[in-house]
Structure formats: structure tokens, C-alpha cells
Amino acid sequence: MEILKNINDLPEEIMNLIFVKLTHSQLLTVVKVCKGWKTIGESPSLWKNFRLMVKPNNFEKLNTILCMHRFKFVKTLFLNGGAQKLDNDSMEIILNSKISKFSLKDCSLTELCPKLLSRTFCKMKILNLICTHVNKVQVDALMNDIVISQTQLKELRFDSILSNSYGYGSFVDLSEVSPEIISAALNKIEHLELGRTELTTSQLTRIFEDMDTETNVQNLTISGNVVSQVSSEILARGLAKLQTVSLNHTKLTVSQVEKILERVLEKSKMVNLDLTLNQIAGVRADLLTSADTKLETFHRDIDYDDDYDFEYYDGYALEDELFDYTENESQDEEGNL
């Protein structure tokens, strides 16, 4: 039996079996050991579950980063733009990549080709736009493409900063999309979070009417949109078809809240309800008590006043969940900075 004197004498298949056990942080170390380890350690199959985040200081290198061999099969991308603009070349690369979970924070997309933007977004399974600007033409193209295409989108989030002190951050304005199109598009998506999207009463009414008839939505969050003018009955019937509902700072009326709770108690799929940042003083105590008993979670602010000063960020702490693309990773295929 031949005795191996050096780990580099191991067959490449064995080295792959070893490397696949390593974390991505460990891989970043081993690829610096020698050319052989670099070749194996940068195999795209080892990096396909790497959650790639590009921060503002590396944003100008975005195309180079996206084209790195190791990231060929990466599925998760988070761009923190620091108010910088994303260009069509970068979006083309993303469109033709394996990326299926795409998050953008503090980016400007307004100069992107609307068709390119909508095609790219529709191929995603999860799309998060956090304080990210898109224009109304792009929004219209996206909503129409969601309706007519076999979109892969399962989760869609438009998150903004809401603040009485510093103003209301509105980054995605849906108000000019026709009620029929906006409803058909949003009701195709399982998980929806709509933060300060300027939805009109006619749009909201159509969304909830169609939701009552047929919808794919299971989880819905609406925050910073005024719902108070929607019929209590239409609102309650639509929401009753969902599992998780969050209506934060939506100017709900007592009549609407009572009708929602009546539906929950009569016949509903709902298990989680969040009505925080709404004035619900005056809602029947028996309905609140019964909802507490039936629902798994029921959150509300009994003494909330719309005049209270508040500030909250409606997004997920995505940065804590993702790896960062750091300067010492900025290497070409030969390993040069």
C-alpha cells in the first residue's frame, strides 16, 4: 500500500470531500495556502449557499465581484448601495445568474431599463427592496410582468422608514398602477410586505375583494398605508382568507377592527394578527378577549395615539444574517488585488 507523505497527494475528489466540510470563512483561508488549494477551494459548488453581501465601499466593484468564478452558483445576494445607483450592466449579470433571493437596501434603481428590471425581479423567488428607489414606469412594468409571466416570486417586500419626526420615507409608489393590475399581481404572491407604498382606497378595495375570491397570499403586512376608507366588510372578508396579517399604522377605524375580529371568530384561516400603531380604543372588549383566546398571537396598542411621535424601520436585519464581501476578497482569478 502506497503511503501518502503530503496532503496534496490526496486525489482531488478526496480534497473536495474535505473542503465541503469547511465554513466559507475557513475556505477564504485555505484558498491562500497554494494554487492547488485555491483551485479546489474556489469551486462554485462550494460557494452556492454563500450569502453574498456587497456594501457601499465595494459597490463600484460590483460587476467584478458578481463575475468571480467562486460566485457562479451563488443564490443569495444583498446589495447595500449607500444611495448609489445600480446600472443595466450589473442587472444583466444578475438576470443571467443563479441568484434567486435578491435584497437591495438604500439603492437607486431609477435609471434601469424598466423591462430589464421587471424581468430580473420576476425570476427571483424572494425580493426585498429596502429604502430603495424605483420609478413609476418601472413599477408599472413590474406589476404587469408579474401578472402575465410565470413569475417565480414567492416573497415580495417593499420596506421603508416611517417617522413623524423626520418625515415618511416612500421609495416605491404603487398609486398609479390600475387597481385590476395591482390586485392581480399582488394576489399571486404568498408573502407580501408593503411599507409606505401609497396604495389608494380603490386599489386596496380591489385587492381585498379579489383576496376574498381567490389568492395565493398567506402572509400580509401593510404598514404606513391608509386603509380607513376601505369598506369594513370587504376588508374583513379578504383578510379572513390569510394566515398572518399585520396592519401597522394604517389608520384603522373601530368599525374595521371589530369587523375583522368578528370574521376571525366566525370563520377564518388567520392565526396571527398584528394591529399595532392603530387607534383601537373603543373596540368591544369581548371581541378582544375572544381573539386573544383563538389566535396564536394578537398584538395591538390599546392606548395608541396617532399624534404620538414614533419611528421604526420596517425591514429585516438582513445585514446580521449575511456574510460581507470584504476588501481582502477583492481578487481576480490569479489572486491579485
mmCIF file of C-alpha atoms in Angstrom:
data_model
loop_
_atom_site.group_PDB
_atom_site.id
_atom_site.type_symbol
_atom_site.label_atom_id
_atom_site.label_comp_id
_atom_site.label_asym_id
_atom_site.label_seq_id
_atom_site.Cartn_x
_atom_site.Cartn_y
_atom_site.Cartn_z
ATOM 1 C CA MET A 1 0.000 0.000 0.000
ATOM 2 C CA GLU A 2 1.375 3.389 -1.002
ATOM 3 C CA ILE A 3 1.799 5.772 1.906
ATOM 4 C CA LEU A 4 0.923 9.402 1.197
ATOM 5 C CA LYS A 5 3.526 11.765 2.600
ATOM 6 C CA ASN A 6 1.769 15.019 1.802
ATOM 7 C CA ILE A 7 -1.870 16.066 1.966
ATOM 8 C CA ASN A 8 -1.506 17.440 -1.547
ATOM 9 C CA ASP A 9 -1.005 13.864 -2.768
ATOM 10 C CA LEU A 10 -4.642 13.126 -1.991
ATOM 11 C CA PRO A 11 -6.913 12.789 -5.042
ATOM 12 C CA GLU A 12 -8.908 15.909 -5.874
ATOM 13 C CA GLU A 13 -12.160 14.080 -5.102
ATOM 14 C CA ILE A 14 -10.965 13.456 -1.525
ATOM 15 C CA MET A 15 -9.862 17.075 -1.141
ATOM 16 C CA ASN A 16 -13.327 18.151 -2.279
ATOM 17 C CA LEU A 17 -14.888 15.952 0.400
ATOM 18 C CA ILE A 18 -12.694 17.675 2.985
ATOM 19 C CA PHE A 19 -13.300 21.190 1.706
ATOM 20 C CA VAL A 20 -17.059 20.761 1.606
ATOM 21 C CA LYS A 21 -16.977 20.400 5.401
ATOM 22 C CA LEU A 22 -15.403 23.827 5.824
ATOM 23 C CA THR A 23 -17.216 27.063 6.515
ATOM 24 C CA HIS A 24 -16.927 29.846 3.970
ATOM 25 C CA SER A 25 -14.696 31.789 6.354
ATOM 26 C CA GLN A 26 -12.390 28.777 6.510
ATOM 27 C CA LEU A 27 -12.437 28.461 2.732
ATOM 28 C CA LEU A 28 -11.245 32.047 2.443
ATOM 29 C CA THR A 29 -8.188 30.979 4.424
ATOM 30 C CA VAL A 30 -7.403 27.715 2.643
ATOM 31 C CA VAL A 31 -7.541 29.274 -0.855
ATOM 32 C CA LYS A 32 -4.489 31.340 0.155
ATOM 33 C CA VAL A 33 -2.371 28.273 1.004
ATOM 34 C CA CYS A 34 -1.326 27.267 -2.509
ATOM 35 C CA LYS A 35 -2.530 27.245 -6.122
ATOM 36 C CA GLY A 36 -3.886 23.701 -5.831
ATOM 37 C CA TRP A 37 -5.991 24.523 -2.807
ATOM 38 C CA LYS A 38 -7.115 27.770 -4.414
ATOM 39 C CA THR A 39 -8.387 25.889 -7.462
ATOM 40 C CA ILE A 40 -10.340 23.419 -5.339
ATOM 41 C CA GLY A 41 -11.474 25.968 -2.736
ATOM 42 C CA GLU A 42 -12.942 28.310 -5.340
ATOM 43 C CA SER A 43 -15.113 25.621 -6.909
ATOM 44 C CA PRO A 44 -18.569 27.244 -7.383
ATOM 45 C CA SER A 45 -20.260 24.189 -5.877
ATOM 46 C CA LEU A 46 -18.636 25.014 -2.518
ATOM 47 C CA TRP A 47 -19.982 28.579 -2.597
ATOM 48 C CA LYS A 48 -23.526 28.091 -3.881
ATOM 49 C CA ASN A 49 -25.027 28.589 -0.398
ATOM 50 C CA PHE A 50 -22.823 31.593 0.370
ATOM 51 C CA ARG A 51 -24.965 34.636 1.170
ATOM 52 C CA LEU A 52 -23.147 37.411 -0.621
ATOM 53 C CA MET A 53 -23.456 40.984 0.605
ATOM 54 C CA VAL A 54 -21.821 43.930 -1.147
ATOM 55 C CA LYS A 55 -21.544 47.112 0.943
ATOM 56 C CA PRO A 56 -21.153 50.707 -0.281
ATOM 57 C CA ASN A 57 -17.343 50.709 -0.164
ATOM 58 C CA ASN A 58 -17.231 47.852 -2.690
ATOM 59 C CA PHE A 59 -20.238 48.892 -4.785
ATOM 60 C CA GLU A 60 -18.092 50.231 -7.633
ATOM 61 C CA LYS A 61 -16.555 46.745 -7.932
ATOM 62 C CA LEU A 62 -19.949 45.058 -8.124
ATOM 63 C CA ASN A 63 -19.615 43.651 -11.651
ATOM 64 C CA THR A 64 -16.182 42.216 -10.894
ATOM 65 C CA ILE A 65 -17.498 40.615 -7.726
ATOM 66 C CA LEU A 66 -20.540 39.109 -9.425
ATOM 67 C CA CYS A 67 -18.358 37.611 -12.166
ATOM 68 C CA MET A 68 -15.902 35.922 -9.792
ATOM 69 C CA HIS A 69 -15.661 32.203 -10.510
ATOM 70 C CA ARG A 70 -16.461 31.139 -6.951
ATOM 71 C CA PHE A 71 -19.792 33.000 -7.035
ATOM 72 C CA LYS A 72 -21.040 31.370 -10.255
ATOM 73 C CA PHE A 73 -23.750 29.391 -8.412
ATOM 74 C CA VAL A 74 -24.492 31.834 -5.563
ATOM 75 C CA LYS A 75 -28.237 32.028 -4.867
ATOM 76 C CA THR A 76 -28.461 34.887 -2.334
ATOM 77 C CA LEU A 77 -27.362 38.467 -2.978
ATOM 78 C CA PHE A 78 -27.749 41.529 -0.767
ATOM 79 C CA LEU A 79 -26.689 44.913 -2.147
ATOM 80 C CA ASN A 80 -26.274 47.755 0.336
ATOM 81 C CA GLY A 81 -25.807 50.657 -2.031
ATOM 82 C CA GLY A 82 -25.358 53.617 0.269
ATOM 83 C CA ALA A 83 -27.650 55.625 -2.069
ATOM 84 C CA GLN A 84 -25.594 54.582 -5.124
ATOM 85 C CA LYS A 85 -27.134 53.721 -8.482
ATOM 86 C CA LEU A 86 -27.365 50.242 -9.943
ATOM 87 C CA ASP A 87 -26.688 50.133 -13.706
ATOM 88 C CA ASN A 88 -28.023 47.971 -16.529
ATOM 89 C CA ASP A 89 -24.771 46.004 -16.870
ATOM 90 C CA SER A 90 -24.968 44.836 -13.260
ATOM 91 C CA MET A 91 -28.634 43.966 -13.626
ATOM 92 C CA GLU A 92 -27.915 41.914 -16.759
ATOM 93 C CA ILE A 93 -25.342 39.894 -14.834
ATOM 94 C CA ILE A 94 -27.847 39.302 -12.031
ATOM 95 C CA LEU A 95 -30.567 38.340 -14.527
ATOM 96 C CA ASN A 96 -28.310 35.674 -16.057
ATOM 97 C CA SER A 97 -27.034 34.383 -12.715
ATOM 98 C CA LYS A 98 -28.330 31.692 -10.354
ATOM 99 C CA ILE A 99 -29.460 34.309 -7.845
ATOM 100 C CA SER A 100 -32.988 33.647 -6.578
ATOM 101 C CA LYS A 101 -33.039 35.667 -3.337
ATOM 102 C CA PHE A 102 -32.283 39.331 -4.013
ATOM 103 C CA SER A 103 -32.245 42.109 -1.422
ATOM 104 C CA LEU A 104 -31.437 45.756 -2.080
ATOM 105 C CA LYS A 105 -31.001 48.366 0.622
ATOM 106 C CA ASP A 106 -30.538 52.090 0.052
ATOM 107 C CA CYS A 107 -30.064 51.697 -3.701
ATOM 108 C CA SER A 108 -31.326 53.798 -6.602
ATOM 109 C CA LEU A 109 -32.762 51.783 -9.496
ATOM 110 C CA THR A 110 -34.444 54.670 -11.299
ATOM 111 C CA GLU A 111 -32.097 54.668 -14.297
ATOM 112 C CA LEU A 112 -32.506 50.974 -15.048
ATOM 113 C CA CYS A 113 -34.383 49.812 -18.137
ATOM 114 C CA PRO A 114 -37.924 49.042 -16.847
ATOM 115 C CA LYS A 115 -38.158 45.803 -18.832
ATOM 116 C CA LEU A 116 -34.775 44.602 -17.590
ATOM 117 C CA LEU A 117 -35.722 45.410 -14.013
ATOM 118 C CA SER A 118 -39.042 43.576 -14.209
ATOM 119 C CA ARG A 119 -37.527 40.506 -15.927
ATOM 120 C CA THR A 120 -34.834 40.283 -13.278
ATOM 121 C CA PHE A 121 -37.237 40.701 -10.376
ATOM 122 C CA CYS A 122 -39.745 38.203 -11.787
ATOM 123 C CA LYS A 123 -37.120 35.433 -11.911
ATOM 124 C CA MET A 124 -36.481 35.777 -8.167
ATOM 125 C CA LYS A 125 -38.167 33.674 -5.530
ATOM 126 C CA ILE A 126 -37.589 36.284 -2.811
ATOM 127 C CA LEU A 127 -37.281 40.025 -3.477
ATOM 128 C CA ASN A 128 -36.630 42.656 -0.803
ATOM 129 C CA LEU A 129 -36.482 46.367 -1.638
ATOM 130 C CA ILE A 130 -35.433 48.220 1.498
ATOM 131 C CA CYS A 131 -35.380 52.028 1.221
ATOM 132 C CA THR A 132 -34.661 51.506 -2.480
ATOM 133 C CA HIS A 133 -35.973 53.890 -5.128
ATOM 134 C CA VAL A 134 -37.800 52.727 -8.258
ATOM 135 C CA ASN A 135 -39.792 54.988 -10.569
ATOM 136 C CA LYS A 136 -43.445 54.686 -11.556
ATOM 137 C CA VAL A 137 -42.716 53.364 -15.066
ATOM 138 C CA GLN A 138 -40.594 50.578 -13.567
ATOM 139 C CA VAL A 139 -43.291 49.778 -11.006
ATOM 140 C CA ASP A 140 -45.921 49.530 -13.738
ATOM 141 C CA ALA A 141 -43.704 47.249 -15.834
ATOM 142 C CA LEU A 142 -43.028 45.009 -12.826
ATOM 143 C CA MET A 143 -46.675 44.645 -11.841
ATOM 144 C CA ASN A 144 -47.736 43.905 -15.417
ATOM 145 C CA ASP A 145 -44.973 41.310 -15.822
ATOM 146 C CA ILE A 146 -45.961 39.592 -12.576
ATOM 147 C CA VAL A 147 -49.495 39.280 -13.926
ATOM 148 C CA ILE A 148 -48.630 37.922 -17.376
ATOM 149 C CA SER A 149 -45.489 35.912 -16.624
ATOM 150 C CA GLN A 150 -44.841 32.637 -14.859
ATOM 151 C CA THR A 151 -43.085 34.548 -12.108
ATOM 152 C CA GLN A 152 -41.046 32.671 -9.519
ATOM 153 C CA LEU A 153 -41.802 35.299 -6.850
ATOM 154 C CA LYS A 154 -42.975 33.831 -3.555
ATOM 155 C CA GLU A 155 -41.991 36.713 -1.258
ATOM 156 C CA LEU A 156 -42.068 40.433 -2.024
ATOM 157 C CA ARG A 157 -41.136 43.203 0.420
ATOM 158 C CA PHE A 158 -41.195 46.965 -0.037
ATOM 159 C CA ASP A 159 -39.806 48.330 3.225
ATOM 160 C CA SER A 160 -39.422 51.963 4.234
ATOM 161 C CA ILE A 161 -38.568 54.163 7.175
ATOM 162 C CA LEU A 162 -41.627 55.705 8.800
ATOM 163 C CA SER A 163 -41.161 58.651 11.116
ATOM 164 C CA ASN A 164 -43.284 61.502 12.418
ATOM 165 C CA SER A 165 -40.119 63.397 13.359
ATOM 166 C CA TYR A 166 -38.154 63.053 10.160
ATOM 167 C CA GLY A 167 -40.863 62.519 7.569
ATOM 168 C CA TYR A 168 -42.169 59.456 5.787
ATOM 169 C CA GLY A 169 -39.829 57.518 3.555
ATOM 170 C CA SER A 170 -41.678 56.404 0.436
ATOM 171 C CA PHE A 171 -39.469 54.602 -2.042
ATOM 172 C CA VAL A 172 -41.921 52.511 -4.094
ATOM 173 C CA ASP A 173 -45.054 54.358 -5.186
ATOM 174 C CA LEU A 174 -47.746 51.944 -6.378
ATOM 175 C CA SER A 175 -50.517 54.532 -6.570
ATOM 176 C CA GLU A 176 -50.651 54.865 -10.367
ATOM 177 C CA VAL A 177 -50.931 51.157 -11.189
ATOM 178 C CA SER A 178 -54.500 50.255 -12.124
ATOM 179 C CA PRO A 179 -56.478 48.529 -9.335
ATOM 180 C CA GLU A 180 -57.031 45.489 -11.565
ATOM 181 C CA ILE A 181 -53.322 45.033 -12.325
ATOM 182 C CA ILE A 182 -52.078 45.715 -8.788
ATOM 183 C CA SER A 183 -54.561 43.250 -7.348
ATOM 184 C CA ALA A 184 -53.837 40.529 -9.911
ATOM 185 C CA ALA A 185 -50.088 40.925 -9.328
ATOM 186 C CA LEU A 186 -50.031 41.045 -5.533
ATOM 187 C CA ASN A 187 -52.557 38.244 -5.087
ATOM 188 C CA LYS A 188 -50.156 35.875 -6.897
ATOM 189 C CA ILE A 189 -47.516 36.208 -4.179
ATOM 190 C CA GLU A 190 -47.520 34.157 -0.969
ATOM 191 C CA HIS A 191 -45.709 36.578 1.354
ATOM 192 C CA LEU A 192 -46.302 40.321 0.947
ATOM 193 C CA GLU A 193 -44.890 43.253 2.904
ATOM 194 C CA LEU A 194 -45.951 46.671 1.665
ATOM 195 C CA GLY A 195 -44.391 49.538 3.593
ATOM 196 C CA ARG A 196 -45.445 53.069 2.673
ATOM 197 C CA THR A 197 -46.340 52.234 -0.931
ATOM 198 C CA GLU A 198 -49.029 54.939 -1.344
ATOM 199 C CA LEU A 199 -51.791 52.421 -2.107
ATOM 200 C CA THR A 200 -55.096 54.154 -2.860
ATOM 201 C CA THR A 201 -58.501 53.230 -1.478
ATOM 202 C CA SER A 202 -59.628 51.891 -4.871
ATOM 203 C CA GLN A 203 -56.500 49.733 -5.147
ATOM 204 C CA LEU A 204 -56.865 48.389 -1.610
ATOM 205 C CA THR A 205 -60.555 47.706 -2.141
ATOM 206 C CA ARG A 206 -59.868 45.689 -5.293
ATOM 207 C CA ILE A 207 -57.019 43.791 -3.602
ATOM 208 C CA PHE A 208 -59.240 42.710 -0.684
ATOM 209 C CA GLU A 209 -62.214 41.940 -2.940
ATOM 210 C CA ASP A 210 -60.104 39.613 -5.081
ATOM 211 C CA MET A 211 -58.425 38.197 -1.981
ATOM 212 C CA ASP A 212 -61.829 37.051 -0.773
ATOM 213 C CA THR A 213 -62.417 35.205 -4.057
ATOM 214 C CA GLU A 214 -59.014 33.677 -4.825
ATOM 215 C CA THR A 215 -55.498 34.444 -3.623
ATOM 216 C CA ASN A 216 -52.075 32.914 -3.127
ATOM 217 C CA VAL A 217 -51.305 35.323 -0.296
ATOM 218 C CA GLN A 218 -50.778 33.662 3.072
ATOM 219 C CA ASN A 219 -48.884 36.342 4.974
ATOM 220 C CA LEU A 220 -49.618 40.049 4.551
ATOM 221 C CA THR A 221 -48.019 43.114 6.120
ATOM 222 C CA ILE A 222 -49.285 46.575 5.241
ATOM 223 C CA SER A 223 -47.670 49.492 7.049
ATOM 224 C CA GLY A 224 -47.881 53.229 6.522
ATOM 225 C CA ASN A 225 -50.745 52.920 4.024
ATOM 226 C CA VAL A 226 -54.156 54.410 4.831
ATOM 227 C CA VAL A 227 -56.785 51.655 4.964
ATOM 228 C CA SER A 228 -59.508 53.577 6.808
ATOM 229 C CA GLN A 229 -61.664 54.270 3.721
ATOM 230 C CA VAL A 230 -61.934 50.612 2.689
ATOM 231 C CA SER A 231 -65.290 49.002 3.469
ATOM 232 C CA SER A 232 -65.115 47.157 6.802
ATOM 233 C CA GLU A 233 -66.873 44.149 5.301
ATOM 234 C CA ILE A 234 -64.628 43.942 2.238
ATOM 235 C CA LEU A 235 -61.500 44.326 4.369
ATOM 236 C CA ALA A 236 -62.545 41.672 6.876
ATOM 237 C CA ARG A 237 -63.637 39.144 4.239
ATOM 238 C CA GLY A 238 -60.335 39.437 2.391
ATOM 239 C CA LEU A 239 -58.143 39.208 5.489
ATOM 240 C CA ALA A 240 -60.066 36.181 6.764
ATOM 241 C CA LYS A 241 -58.508 34.111 3.967
ATOM 242 C CA LEU A 242 -54.957 34.725 5.254
ATOM 243 C CA GLN A 243 -52.864 33.067 7.961
ATOM 244 C CA THR A 244 -50.792 36.008 9.193
ATOM 245 C CA VAL A 245 -51.847 39.660 8.979
ATOM 246 C CA SER A 246 -50.044 42.796 10.133
ATOM 247 C CA LEU A 247 -51.670 46.206 9.642
ATOM 248 C CA ASN A 248 -49.299 48.681 11.301
ATOM 249 C CA HIS A 249 -50.083 52.394 11.251
ATOM 250 C CA THR A 250 -52.877 52.043 8.699
ATOM 251 C CA LYS A 251 -55.448 54.383 10.336
ATOM 252 C CA LEU A 252 -57.845 51.505 11.049
ATOM 253 C CA THR A 253 -61.250 52.519 12.373
ATOM 254 C CA VAL A 254 -63.016 50.895 15.315
ATOM 255 C CA SER A 255 -65.640 49.559 12.898
ATOM 256 C CA GLN A 256 -62.965 47.907 10.738
ATOM 257 C CA VAL A 257 -61.210 46.323 13.708
ATOM 258 C CA GLU A 258 -64.463 44.943 15.096
ATOM 259 C CA LYS A 259 -65.456 43.504 11.730
ATOM 260 C CA ILE A 260 -62.016 41.888 11.318
ATOM 261 C CA LEU A 261 -62.269 40.303 14.771
ATOM 262 C CA GLU A 262 -65.814 39.100 14.133
ATOM 263 C CA ARG A 263 -64.606 37.358 10.977
ATOM 264 C CA VAL A 264 -61.656 35.863 12.829
ATOM 265 C CA LEU A 265 -64.001 34.405 15.437
ATOM 266 C CA GLU A 266 -66.604 33.159 12.954
ATOM 267 C CA LYS A 267 -64.699 31.571 10.091
ATOM 268 C CA SER A 268 -61.112 32.371 9.295
ATOM 269 C CA LYS A 269 -57.720 30.839 8.475
ATOM 270 C CA MET A 270 -55.978 33.550 10.464
ATOM 271 C CA VAL A 271 -53.660 32.532 13.300
ATOM 272 C CA ASN A 272 -51.554 35.704 13.758
ATOM 273 C CA LEU A 273 -52.827 39.286 13.833
ATOM 274 C CA ASP A 274 -50.872 42.485 14.496
ATOM 275 C CA LEU A 275 -52.759 45.786 14.709
ATOM 276 C CA THR A 276 -50.091 47.843 16.493
ATOM 277 C CA LEU A 277 -49.792 51.589 15.839
ATOM 278 C CA ASN A 278 -53.551 51.951 15.312
ATOM 279 C CA GLN A 279 -56.164 53.632 17.479
ATOM 280 C CA ILE A 280 -58.431 50.831 18.648
ATOM 281 C CA ALA A 281 -59.708 52.281 21.923
ATOM 282 C CA GLY A 282 -63.469 51.708 21.875
ATOM 283 C CA VAL A 283 -63.317 48.255 20.275
ATOM 284 C CA ARG A 284 -65.598 45.844 22.125
ATOM 285 C CA ALA A 285 -63.722 44.197 24.991
ATOM 286 C CA ASP A 286 -65.393 40.820 24.403
ATOM 287 C CA LEU A 287 -64.050 40.707 20.844
ATOM 288 C CA LEU A 288 -60.534 41.487 22.023
ATOM 289 C CA THR A 289 -60.683 38.829 24.728
ATOM 290 C CA SER A 290 -62.076 36.186 22.378
ATOM 291 C CA ALA A 291 -59.434 36.998 19.740
ATOM 292 C CA ASP A 292 -56.718 36.638 22.386
ATOM 293 C CA THR A 293 -58.015 33.141 23.070
ATOM 294 C CA LYS A 294 -58.441 31.985 19.470
ATOM 295 C CA LEU A 295 -55.376 33.471 17.790
ATOM 296 C CA GLU A 296 -51.848 32.225 18.394
ATOM 297 C CA THR A 297 -50.656 35.842 18.518
ATOM 298 C CA PHE A 298 -52.655 39.066 18.690
ATOM 299 C CA HIS A 299 -50.793 42.368 19.096
ATOM 300 C CA ARG A 300 -52.332 45.823 19.471
ATOM 301 C CA ASP A 301 -51.844 49.147 21.273
ATOM 302 C CA ILE A 302 -54.921 49.928 23.346
ATOM 303 C CA ASP A 303 -53.830 53.492 24.135
ATOM 304 C CA TYR A 304 -52.059 54.391 20.881
ATOM 305 C CA ASP A 305 -52.481 57.949 19.644
ATOM 306 C CA ASP A 306 -51.653 58.928 16.052
ATOM 307 C CA ASP A 307 -50.121 62.118 17.388
ATOM 308 C CA TYR A 308 -47.501 60.154 19.293
ATOM 309 C CA ASP A 309 -44.021 60.567 17.953
ATOM 310 C CA PHE A 310 -42.703 57.315 16.570
ATOM 311 C CA GLU A 311 -40.052 55.992 14.315
ATOM 312 C CA TYR A 312 -39.479 52.477 13.133
ATOM 313 C CA TYR A 313 -37.778 50.655 10.352
ATOM 314 C CA ASP A 314 -39.975 48.128 8.665
ATOM 315 C CA GLY A 315 -37.271 45.843 7.321
ATOM 316 C CA TYR A 316 -35.403 42.786 8.468
ATOM 317 C CA ALA A 317 -31.915 42.998 9.949
ATOM 318 C CA LEU A 318 -30.579 41.349 6.838
ATOM 319 C CA GLU A 319 -27.038 42.520 7.390
ATOM 320 C CA ASP A 320 -26.782 40.399 10.516
ATOM 321 C CA GLU A 321 -27.717 37.299 8.545
ATOM 322 C CA LEU A 322 -25.376 37.742 5.600
ATOM 323 C CA PHE A 323 -21.676 37.491 5.015
ATOM 324 C CA ASP A 324 -19.865 40.600 3.942
ATOM 325 C CA TYR A 325 -17.745 40.893 0.823
ATOM 326 C CA THR A 326 -14.582 42.389 2.285
ATOM 327 C CA GLU A 327 -11.644 44.117 0.673
ATOM 328 C CA ASN A 328 -9.285 41.159 1.068
ATOM 329 C CA GLU A 329 -11.637 39.091 -1.073
ATOM 330 C CA SER A 330 -11.321 41.515 -3.997
ATOM 331 C CA GLN A 331 -9.105 39.270 -6.082
ATOM 332 C CA ASP A 332 -9.100 38.340 -9.710
ATOM 333 C CA GLU A 333 -8.712 34.750 -10.882
ATOM 334 C CA GLU A 334 -4.954 34.931 -10.390
ATOM 335 C CA GLY A 335 -5.424 36.066 -6.794
ATOM 336 C CA ASN A 336 -4.244 39.633 -7.352
ATOM 337 C CA LEU A 337 -5.944 42.557 -5.588
#
